[in-house]
mmCIF file of C-alpha atoms and ligand atoms in Angstrom:
data_model
loop_
_atom_site.group_PDB
_atom_site.id
_atom_site.type_symbol
_atom_site.label_atom_id
_atom_site.label_comp_id
_atom_site.label_asym_id
_atom_site.label_seq_id
_atom_site.Cartn_x
_atom_site.Cartn_y
_atom_site.Cartn_z
ATOM 1 C CA MET A 29 127.777 27.233 166.985
ATOM 2 C CA LYS A 30 127.931 26.062 163.338
ATOM 3 C CA LEU A 31 124.622 25.798 161.535
ATOM 4 C CA GLY A 32 123.782 24.343 158.096
ATOM 5 C CA ILE A 33 120.779 25.195 155.919
ATOM 6 C CA LEU A 34 119.332 23.091 153.094
ATOM 7 C CA THR A 35 116.160 23.257 151.001
ATOM 8 C CA SER A 36 114.701 19.968 149.804
ATOM 9 C CA GLY A 37 111.885 18.759 147.521
ATOM 10 C CA GLY A 38 109.688 20.888 145.270
ATOM 11 C CA ASP A 39 110.568 24.573 145.322
ATOM 12 C CA CYS A 40 108.062 27.286 146.237
ATOM 13 C CA ALA A 41 107.848 30.970 147.051
ATOM 14 C CA GLY A 42 109.021 31.899 150.544
ATOM 15 C CA LEU A 43 112.032 29.580 150.799
ATOM 16 C CA ASN A 44 114.509 32.442 150.456
ATOM 17 C CA ALA A 45 112.598 34.546 152.992
ATOM 18 C CA VAL A 46 112.981 31.715 155.512
ATOM 19 C CA ILE A 47 116.712 31.484 154.741
ATOM 20 C CA ARG A 48 117.081 35.245 155.214
ATOM 21 C CA ALA A 49 115.316 35.233 158.603
ATOM 22 C CA ILE A 50 117.424 32.318 159.845
ATOM 23 C CA GLY A 51 120.609 34.113 158.794
ATOM 24 C CA LEU A 52 119.703 37.467 160.322
ATOM 25 C CA TYR A 53 118.505 35.958 163.603
ATOM 26 C CA VAL A 54 121.578 33.716 163.967
ATOM 27 C CA TYR A 55 124.123 36.445 163.238
ATOM 28 C CA ASP A 56 122.337 38.978 165.434
ATOM 29 C CA ASN A 57 121.536 36.675 168.385
ATOM 30 C CA ILE A 58 124.066 33.829 168.573
ATOM 31 C CA PRO A 59 127.547 35.284 169.203
ATOM 32 C CA GLY A 60 130.342 33.557 167.281
ATOM 33 C CA ALA A 61 127.901 31.584 165.156
ATOM 34 C CA GLU A 62 128.800 30.425 161.651
ATOM 35 C CA ILE A 63 126.369 29.439 158.871
ATOM 36 C CA VAL A 64 126.978 27.186 155.872
ATOM 37 C CA GLY A 65 124.647 26.699 152.943
ATOM 38 C CA ILE A 66 124.258 23.171 151.623
ATOM 39 C CA PRO A 67 123.434 23.083 147.897
ATOM 40 C CA ASP A 68 120.697 21.018 146.255
ATOM 41 C CA GLY A 69 118.896 19.725 149.288
ATOM 42 C CA TYR A 70 119.900 16.373 150.767
ATOM 43 C CA GLY A 71 121.884 15.811 147.561
ATOM 44 C CA GLY A 72 124.468 18.355 148.723
ATOM 45 C CA LEU A 73 124.678 16.734 152.148
ATOM 46 C CA ILE A 74 125.138 13.307 150.548
ATOM 47 C CA GLU A 75 128.032 14.732 148.502
ATOM 48 C CA GLY A 76 129.456 16.643 151.490
ATOM 49 C CA GLU A 77 129.164 20.037 149.778
ATOM 50 C CA CYS A 78 128.732 23.286 151.717
ATOM 51 C CA PHE A 79 129.814 26.918 151.500
ATOM 52 C CA PRO A 80 130.060 29.729 154.053
ATOM 53 C CA MET A 81 127.229 32.258 154.255
ATOM 54 C CA LYS A 82 128.071 35.571 155.935
ATOM 55 C CA ARG A 83 125.510 38.052 157.274
ATOM 56 C CA GLY A 84 125.779 40.035 154.057
ATOM 57 C CA ASP A 85 124.510 37.003 152.144
ATOM 58 C CA PHE A 86 121.079 37.367 153.773
ATOM 59 C CA GLY A 87 120.030 40.588 152.041
ATOM 60 C CA ASP A 88 116.529 41.904 151.479
ATOM 61 C CA SER A 89 116.437 40.559 147.914
ATOM 62 C CA LEU A 90 115.832 37.136 149.502
ATOM 63 C CA LEU A 91 112.422 38.387 150.631
ATOM 64 C CA ARG A 92 111.384 38.935 147.025
ATOM 65 C CA GLU A 93 113.100 36.102 145.171
ATOM 66 C CA GLY A 94 111.058 32.961 144.470
ATOM 67 C CA GLY A 95 112.594 29.505 144.439
ATOM 68 C CA THR A 96 115.688 28.761 146.535
ATOM 69 C CA VAL A 97 119.155 30.314 146.248
ATOM 70 C CA LEU A 98 120.554 27.047 147.654
ATOM 71 C CA GLY A 99 119.037 24.844 144.948
ATOM 72 C CA THR A 100 117.035 21.721 145.785
ATOM 73 C CA SER A 101 116.598 18.100 144.771
ATOM 74 C CA ARG A 102 114.398 15.134 145.526
ATOM 75 C CA GLN A 103 115.948 12.230 147.434
ATOM 76 C CA PRO A 104 113.121 9.681 147.797
ATOM 77 C CA TYR A 105 112.694 8.736 151.442
ATOM 78 C CA LYS A 106 111.927 5.088 150.782
ATOM 79 C CA THR A 107 115.459 4.324 149.530
ATOM 80 C CA ILE A 108 117.449 6.839 151.596
ATOM 81 C CA ALA A 109 118.730 4.165 153.999
ATOM 82 C CA ALA A 110 119.170 1.427 151.359
ATOM 83 C CA PRO A 111 122.734 0.107 151.039
ATOM 84 C CA ASP A 112 124.229 1.324 147.738
ATOM 85 C CA GLY A 113 127.724 -0.109 147.767
ATOM 86 C CA ASN A 114 129.103 2.871 149.653
ATOM 87 C CA GLY A 115 127.092 2.607 152.845
ATOM 88 C CA SER A 116 123.828 4.386 152.166
ATOM 89 C CA ARG A 117 122.781 7.939 151.365
ATOM 90 C CA LEU A 118 121.674 8.231 154.993
ATOM 91 C CA SER A 119 125.021 7.104 156.380
ATOM 92 C CA ARG A 120 126.875 9.494 154.073
ATOM 93 C CA MET A 121 124.648 12.379 155.161
ATOM 94 C CA CYS A 122 125.370 11.658 158.830
ATOM 95 C CA ALA A 123 129.109 11.329 158.183
ATOM 96 C CA ASN A 124 129.159 14.613 156.262
ATOM 97 C CA TYR A 125 127.081 16.348 158.927
ATOM 98 C CA ARG A 126 129.864 15.454 161.377
ATOM 99 C CA LYS A 127 132.665 16.216 158.913
ATOM 100 C CA MET A 128 131.213 19.701 158.408
ATOM 101 C CA GLY A 129 131.277 20.106 162.192
ATOM 102 C CA LEU A 130 127.606 21.079 162.317
ATOM 103 C CA ASP A 131 125.834 21.712 165.618
ATOM 104 C CA CYS A 132 122.483 22.095 163.901
ATOM 105 C CA LEU A 133 120.932 21.509 160.464
ATOM 106 C CA PHE A 134 117.867 23.411 159.226
ATOM 107 C CA THR A 135 115.840 21.410 156.695
ATOM 108 C CA LEU A 136 113.263 23.380 154.696
ATOM 109 C CA GLY A 137 110.972 20.893 152.996
ATOM 110 C CA GLY A 138 107.705 19.002 152.623
ATOM 111 C CA ALA A 139 106.427 15.798 154.185
ATOM 112 C CA GLY A 140 109.122 13.628 152.603
ATOM 113 C CA THR A 141 111.885 15.978 153.740
ATOM 114 C CA HIS A 142 110.530 15.812 157.285
ATOM 115 C CA LYS A 143 110.604 12.007 157.246
ATOM 116 C CA THR A 144 114.287 12.060 156.312
ATOM 117 C CA ALA A 145 114.933 14.783 158.908
ATOM 118 C CA ALA A 146 113.443 12.523 161.607
ATOM 119 C CA LEU A 147 115.749 9.734 160.404
ATOM 120 C CA LEU A 148 118.794 12.032 160.640
ATOM 121 C CA CYS A 149 117.736 12.886 164.205
ATOM 122 C CA SER A 150 117.522 9.201 165.097
ATOM 123 C CA GLU A 151 121.125 8.910 163.875
ATOM 124 C CA GLY A 152 122.243 11.663 166.259
ATOM 125 C CA CYS A 153 122.115 14.752 164.048
ATOM 126 C CA ASN A 154 120.574 17.944 165.498
ATOM 127 C CA VAL A 155 117.854 18.904 163.012
ATOM 128 C CA ILE A 156 115.187 21.619 162.951
ATOM 129 C CA GLY A 157 112.572 21.413 160.195
ATOM 130 C CA LEU A 158 110.512 24.121 158.494
ATOM 131 C CA PRO A 159 107.161 23.327 156.803
ATOM 132 C CA LYS A 160 107.377 24.079 153.078
ATOM 133 C CA THR A 161 104.993 23.148 150.266
ATOM 134 C CA ILE A 162 102.409 24.686 147.992
ATOM 135 C CA ASP A 163 100.199 21.693 148.834
ATOM 136 C CA ASN A 164 99.735 22.709 152.491
ATOM 137 C CA ASP A 165 99.575 18.997 153.354
ATOM 138 C CA ILE A 166 102.082 18.887 156.236
ATOM 139 C CA TYR A 167 100.494 17.526 159.400
ATOM 140 C CA GLY A 168 100.719 19.609 162.580
ATOM 141 C CA THR A 169 100.751 23.090 161.077
ATOM 142 C CA ASP A 170 97.737 25.165 160.042
ATOM 143 C CA VAL A 171 99.590 26.401 156.985
ATOM 144 C CA THR A 172 102.874 25.883 155.131
ATOM 145 C CA PHE A 173 104.863 28.671 153.521
ATOM 146 C CA GLY A 174 104.425 28.755 149.739
ATOM 147 C CA PHE A 175 100.771 27.763 149.939
ATOM 148 C CA GLN A 176 99.208 31.237 150.021
ATOM 149 C CA THR A 177 101.320 32.471 147.097
ATOM 150 C CA ALA A 178 100.207 29.446 145.078
ATOM 151 C CA VAL A 179 96.569 30.175 145.966
ATOM 152 C CA GLU A 180 97.035 33.735 144.646
ATOM 153 C CA VAL A 181 98.646 32.472 141.423
ATOM 154 C CA VAL A 182 95.973 29.825 140.782
ATOM 155 C CA THR A 183 93.124 32.221 141.575
ATOM 156 C CA GLU A 184 94.489 34.745 139.089
ATOM 157 C CA CYS A 185 94.906 32.022 136.453
ATOM 158 C CA ILE A 186 91.301 30.880 136.907
ATOM 159 C CA ASP A 187 90.106 34.504 136.701
ATOM 160 C CA ARG A 188 91.929 34.763 133.351
ATOM 161 C CA ILE A 189 90.575 31.453 132.101
ATOM 162 C CA ARG A 190 87.049 32.604 132.953
ATOM 163 C CA THR A 191 87.074 35.150 130.145
ATOM 164 C CA THR A 192 87.638 32.543 127.445
ATOM 165 C CA VAL A 193 85.184 30.119 129.088
ATOM 166 C CA GLY A 194 82.483 32.798 129.065
ATOM 167 C CA SER A 195 83.253 33.894 125.512
ATOM 168 C CA HIS A 196 82.909 30.362 124.151
ATOM 169 C CA GLY A 197 80.292 28.985 126.539
ATOM 170 C CA ARG A 198 82.670 26.129 127.323
ATOM 171 C CA ILE A 199 83.349 23.731 130.169
ATOM 172 C CA MET A 200 86.923 24.194 131.324
ATOM 173 C CA LEU A 201 88.790 21.770 133.578
ATOM 174 C CA VAL A 202 91.686 23.475 135.383
ATOM 175 C CA GLU A 203 94.179 21.048 136.911
ATOM 176 C CA VAL A 204 96.141 22.263 139.933
ATOM 177 C CA MET A 205 98.865 20.630 142.019
ATOM 178 C CA GLY A 206 98.042 18.586 145.088
ATOM 179 C CA ASN A 207 98.500 14.838 145.024
ATOM 180 C CA LYS A 208 97.596 13.743 148.525
ATOM 181 C CA ALA A 209 95.596 16.769 149.612
ATOM 182 C CA GLY A 210 93.290 19.128 147.735
ATOM 183 C CA TRP A 211 93.892 22.315 149.765
ATOM 184 C CA LEU A 212 95.186 24.318 146.803
ATOM 185 C CA ALA A 213 92.235 23.291 144.609
ATOM 186 C CA LEU A 214 89.765 23.990 147.425
ATOM 187 C CA HIS A 215 91.027 27.435 148.427
ATOM 188 C CA SER A 216 91.665 28.714 144.913
ATOM 189 C CA GLY A 217 88.467 27.139 143.578
ATOM 190 C CA ILE A 218 86.371 28.963 146.157
ATOM 191 C CA ALA A 219 88.332 32.199 145.741
ATOM 192 C CA ALA A 220 87.854 32.123 141.970
ATOM 193 C CA GLY A 221 84.195 31.065 142.064
ATOM 194 C CA ALA A 222 84.668 27.640 140.488
ATOM 195 C CA ASP A 223 81.449 25.745 139.824
ATOM 196 C CA MET A 224 82.914 22.364 140.729
ATOM 197 C CA ILE A 225 86.006 21.300 142.706
ATOM 198 C CA LEU A 226 87.357 17.748 142.520
ATOM 199 C CA LEU A 227 89.591 16.710 145.425
ATOM 200 C CA PRO A 228 91.636 13.588 146.232
ATOM 201 C CA GLU A 229 89.698 13.405 149.511
ATOM 202 C CA ILE A 230 86.286 13.224 147.797
ATOM 203 C CA PRO A 231 86.344 10.592 145.006
ATOM 204 C CA PHE A 232 84.013 11.853 142.279
ATOM 205 C CA SER A 233 81.250 10.138 140.312
ATOM 206 C CA LEU A 234 81.386 10.363 136.522
ATOM 207 C CA ASP A 235 77.573 10.404 136.403
ATOM 208 C CA ALA A 236 77.393 13.243 138.922
ATOM 209 C CA VAL A 237 79.938 15.316 136.974
ATOM 210 C CA CYS A 238 78.204 14.765 133.634
ATOM 211 C CA ASP A 239 74.727 15.354 135.071
ATOM 212 C CA PHE A 240 75.983 18.625 136.567
ATOM 213 C CA VAL A 241 77.345 19.752 133.207
ATOM 214 C CA ALA A 242 74.178 18.677 131.386
ATOM 215 C CA GLU A 243 72.089 20.717 133.839
ATOM 216 C CA ARG A 244 74.360 23.743 133.354
ATOM 217 C CA ARG A 245 73.905 23.537 129.595
ATOM 218 C CA LYS A 246 70.141 23.840 130.021
ATOM 219 C CA SER A 247 70.547 26.912 132.234
ATOM 220 C CA ASP A 248 71.161 30.495 131.077
ATOM 221 C CA SER A 249 74.867 30.152 132.013
ATOM 222 C CA PRO A 250 75.956 27.057 130.058
ATOM 223 C CA SER A 251 79.679 27.411 130.787
ATOM 224 C CA ALA A 252 81.412 26.098 133.900
ATOM 225 C CA ILE A 253 84.842 25.956 135.515
ATOM 226 C CA ILE A 254 85.846 22.671 137.146
ATOM 227 C CA VAL A 255 88.995 22.825 139.298
ATOM 228 C CA VAL A 256 90.675 19.405 139.477
ATOM 229 C CA ALA A 257 93.396 18.554 141.992
ATOM 230 C CA GLU A 258 95.976 16.352 140.256
ATOM 231 C CA GLY A 259 95.316 13.672 142.873
ATOM 232 C CA ALA A 260 91.549 13.581 142.227
ATOM 233 C CA VAL A 261 90.192 10.078 141.615
ATOM 234 C CA LEU A 262 87.054 8.367 140.284
ATOM 235 C CA ASP A 263 84.933 6.800 143.019
ATOM 236 C CA THR A 264 85.020 3.416 141.242
ATOM 237 C CA GLU A 265 88.822 3.521 141.147
ATOM 238 C CA ALA A 266 89.623 4.990 144.561
ATOM 239 C CA PRO A 267 90.254 1.553 146.128
ATOM 240 C CA PHE A 268 92.962 0.746 143.575
ATOM 241 C CA LYS A 269 96.582 1.839 143.282
ATOM 242 C CA LYS A 270 97.221 4.675 140.811
ATOM 243 C CA SER A 271 98.984 2.274 138.432
ATOM 244 C CA GLU A 272 95.872 0.076 138.332
ATOM 245 C CA ARG A 273 93.419 2.863 137.491
ATOM 246 C CA ALA A 274 92.139 2.543 133.926
ATOM 247 C CA PHE A 275 90.590 6.014 133.841
ATOM 248 C CA VAL A 276 94.036 7.619 133.848
ATOM 249 C CA ARG A 277 95.226 7.219 130.268
ATOM 250 C CA THR A 278 98.863 6.205 130.600
ATOM 251 C CA GLU A 279 99.458 5.336 126.910
ATOM 252 C CA ARG A 280 99.467 9.091 126.175
ATOM 253 C CA GLY A 281 101.611 9.682 129.226
ATOM 254 C CA GLU A 282 98.886 11.339 131.274
ATOM 255 C CA ARG A 283 99.264 10.819 135.025
ATOM 256 C CA THR A 284 96.005 12.394 136.089
ATOM 257 C CA VAL A 285 92.280 12.104 135.341
ATOM 258 C CA THR A 286 91.914 15.549 133.761
ATOM 259 C CA ALA A 287 92.369 14.852 130.038
ATOM 260 C CA ARG A 288 90.240 11.697 130.130
ATOM 261 C CA LEU A 289 87.539 13.457 132.136
ATOM 262 C CA ALA A 290 87.374 16.353 129.649
ATOM 263 C CA GLU A 291 86.925 13.914 126.759
ATOM 264 C CA THR A 292 84.275 11.942 128.646
ATOM 265 C CA ILE A 293 82.286 15.085 129.526
ATOM 266 C CA ALA A 294 82.338 16.177 125.861
ATOM 267 C CA GLU A 295 81.285 12.701 124.665
ATOM 268 C CA ARG A 296 78.479 12.314 127.194
ATOM 269 C CA THR A 297 77.035 15.848 127.263
ATOM 270 C CA GLY A 298 77.970 17.339 123.888
ATOM 271 C CA ALA A 299 79.501 20.319 125.718
ATOM 272 C CA GLU A 300 82.575 21.991 124.211
ATOM 273 C CA THR A 301 85.078 20.956 126.869
ATOM 274 C CA ARG A 302 88.714 21.927 127.288
ATOM 275 C CA SER A 303 91.362 21.418 129.967
ATOM 276 C CA THR A 304 94.255 23.506 131.228
ATOM 277 C CA VAL A 305 97.056 22.105 133.414
ATOM 278 C CA LEU A 306 98.583 25.005 135.380
ATOM 279 C CA GLY A 307 101.714 23.018 136.218
ATOM 280 C CA TYR A 308 104.817 24.744 137.541
ATOM 281 C CA VAL A 309 103.603 28.320 137.361
ATOM 282 C CA GLN A 310 101.947 27.454 140.684
ATOM 283 C CA ARG A 311 105.335 27.176 142.371
ATOM 284 C CA GLY A 312 107.032 30.164 140.773
ATOM 285 C CA GLY A 313 107.361 33.860 141.259
ATOM 286 C CA THR A 314 107.832 36.222 144.138
ATOM 287 C CA PRO A 315 106.175 35.352 147.475
ATOM 288 C CA CYS A 316 103.030 37.273 148.403
ATOM 289 C CA ALA A 317 103.247 39.513 151.454
ATOM 290 C CA TYR A 318 101.516 36.892 153.618
ATOM 291 C CA ASP A 319 104.170 34.303 152.760
ATOM 292 C CA ARG A 320 107.028 36.775 153.249
ATOM 293 C CA LEU A 321 105.755 37.470 156.771
ATOM 294 C CA LEU A 322 105.005 33.803 157.548
ATOM 295 C CA SER A 323 108.359 32.645 156.182
ATOM 296 C CA SER A 324 110.222 35.317 158.146
ATOM 297 C CA ARG A 325 108.439 34.420 161.397
ATOM 298 C CA LEU A 326 109.036 30.695 160.898
ATOM 299 C CA GLY A 327 112.708 31.202 160.006
ATOM 300 C CA GLY A 328 113.366 33.504 162.941
ATOM 301 C CA TYR A 329 111.639 31.114 165.317
ATOM 302 C CA ALA A 330 113.581 28.109 164.019
ATOM 303 C CA ALA A 331 116.819 30.011 164.647
ATOM 304 C CA PHE A 332 115.593 30.815 168.167
ATOM 305 C CA LEU A 333 114.967 27.087 168.738
ATOM 306 C CA ALA A 334 118.542 26.397 167.636
ATOM 307 C CA LYS A 335 119.839 29.003 170.098
ATOM 308 C CA GLU A 336 117.838 27.210 172.789
ATOM 309 C CA LYS A 337 119.268 23.901 171.535
ATOM 310 C CA ARG A 338 115.729 22.587 170.968
ATOM 311 C CA PHE A 339 116.451 20.015 168.233
ATOM 312 C CA GLY A 340 114.412 17.224 166.657
ATOM 313 C CA VAL A 341 111.522 19.618 166.078
ATOM 314 C CA THR A 342 109.868 21.483 163.210
ATOM 315 C CA ALA A 343 108.419 24.990 163.289
ATOM 316 C CA ALA A 344 104.653 25.252 162.839
ATOM 317 C CA VAL A 345 101.670 27.620 162.888
ATOM 318 C CA ALA A 346 98.795 27.123 165.356
ATOM 319 C CA GLY A 347 96.163 29.850 165.093
ATOM 320 C CA ASN A 348 98.256 32.983 164.914
ATOM 321 C CA ARG A 349 101.058 31.550 167.047
ATOM 322 C CA ILE A 350 104.361 30.227 165.743
ATOM 323 C CA THR A 351 105.196 27.051 167.620
ATOM 324 C CA PHE A 352 106.878 23.690 167.015
ATOM 325 C CA ASN A 353 106.168 19.955 166.843
ATOM 326 C CA ALA A 354 108.434 16.987 167.492
ATOM 327 C CA LEU A 355 109.658 15.627 164.155
ATOM 328 C CA THR A 356 108.713 12.116 165.273
ATOM 329 C CA GLU A 357 105.136 13.377 165.822
ATOM 330 C CA ILE A 358 104.613 14.661 162.291
ATOM 331 C CA ALA A 359 107.012 12.702 160.058
ATOM 332 C CA GLY A 360 105.106 10.777 157.393
ATOM 333 C CA ARG A 361 101.706 12.187 158.383
ATOM 334 C CA TYR A 362 99.626 14.350 156.027
ATOM 335 C CA LYS A 363 97.005 17.028 156.701
ATOM 336 C CA THR A 364 94.142 16.381 154.269
ATOM 337 C CA VAL A 365 90.848 18.143 153.578
ATOM 338 C CA ASP A 366 87.986 16.961 155.790
ATOM 339 C CA PRO A 367 85.067 16.173 153.439
ATOM 340 C CA ALA A 368 82.662 17.021 156.285
ATOM 341 C CA GLY A 369 84.657 20.042 157.412
ATOM 342 C CA SER A 370 83.411 23.630 157.587
ATOM 343 C CA ILE A 371 85.107 24.909 154.409
ATOM 344 C CA VAL A 372 83.626 22.109 152.261
ATOM 345 C CA ARG A 373 80.227 22.554 153.910
ATOM 346 C CA PHE A 374 80.411 26.300 153.227
ATOM 347 C CA ALA A 375 81.297 25.731 149.560
ATOM 348 C CA LYS A 376 78.399 23.319 149.116
ATOM 349 C CA SER A 377 76.064 25.836 150.754
ATOM 350 C CA VAL A 378 76.810 28.352 147.997
ATOM 351 C CA GLY A 379 76.351 25.848 145.178
ATOM 352 C CA VAL A 380 79.829 24.444 144.594
ATOM 353 C CA SER A 381 79.666 20.820 143.433
ATOM 354 C CA PHE A 382 82.263 18.252 144.524
ATOM 355 C CA GLY A 383 81.303 15.773 141.819
ATOM 356 C CA ILE A 384 79.193 13.520 144.014
ATOM 357 C CA LYS A 385 75.468 12.713 144.081
HETATM 358 O O1 LIG B 415 106.017 20.272 145.942
HETATM 359 C C1 LIG B 415 104.786 19.612 145.801
HETATM 360 C C2 LIG B 415 104.545 19.420 144.336
HETATM 361 O O2 LIG B 415 104.468 20.664 143.716
HETATM 362 C C3 LIG B 415 103.291 18.620 144.060
HETATM 363 O O3 LIG B 415 102.134 19.369 144.201
HETATM 364 C C4 LIG B 415 103.550 18.159 142.664
HETATM 365 O O4 LIG B 415 102.778 17.037 142.320
HETATM 366 C C5 LIG B 415 105.025 17.804 142.760
HETATM 367 O O5 LIG B 415 105.605 18.706 143.701
HETATM 368 C C6 LIG B 415 105.755 17.924 141.446
HETATM 369 O O6 LIG B 415 107.044 17.368 141.694
HETATM 370 P P1 LIG B 415 108.282 17.668 140.737
HETATM 371 O O7 LIG B 415 108.684 19.086 140.962
HETATM 372 O O8 LIG B 415 109.330 16.693 141.186
HETATM 373 O O9 LIG B 415 107.797 17.433 139.322
#
């Protein structure tokens, strides 16, 4: 059996731990098996690049190393099958899958990667997906690897920011990743004791945000920390496409509401307001122990599915069980925060504002 591994989309902690578990399981449980690494995500498959990976290549250092030893890239799903003068990227991936003589391809990636994986399956390739992203927005799994490490990183960052906020009596907006789903903002905001959390799933009211800040300034703790998911949106602009939203100031190259919101809060309340965009630190560094364990279990299970020739699926977590979903079931679907769900209700019950009246 010849198996290929690729990592696609944004990197995160835990990718290498998944790779290690796949390698160890395959070499210790599938006699005569051979593994190749495919560099730079689907980009490597499009170019037909691969290299052999022996058992010794799956050492323990992969448990600790962040990022991906295979490299990654983004190959936007919406144009993957578009003719480009040399067939399409999809047709070249399928041809190279066959040229490499693969019996199975493991794709470690987010929602977009899974959509392309489902397409490869429909073209006859044997694919097994693994749910990767710091956003935790993949449908069909309770949690994705990389998410918990990002929650730890963001929580620590907010803890550090709290000292300057308290010293200056300021309002600090902390922008975290999460375009379609606000899981990272929600979990880290609660863990770090944020006063307000703005999510893509709960469009916020400018009046409610400013009234909240104004009230805080009258209280004996005038400072506040507002965690903003990068996909958060004004209630008056939620119906429009991102490119049509005036509140996002594009002339200065901002893509999110954070900078404009900080200025508006300062103008309307007189509060000293600052913003911090955590950016790519959220994806870096060594995986936490939880993600090392989760990644190892998911990788080992995916390799077991390959041994059983169970293709066209993606590994998943349900409760404390590792299981799988059909790729066609989950491709293109997102798991978003339920505004009426228990974790939001809990946060509200202990005074966290979500920027609404
Ligand atoms: O991987 C998910 C993610 O980190 C999003 O949260 C973020 O908006 C995006 O990737 C950033 O993409 P890129 O790495 O291409 O800038």
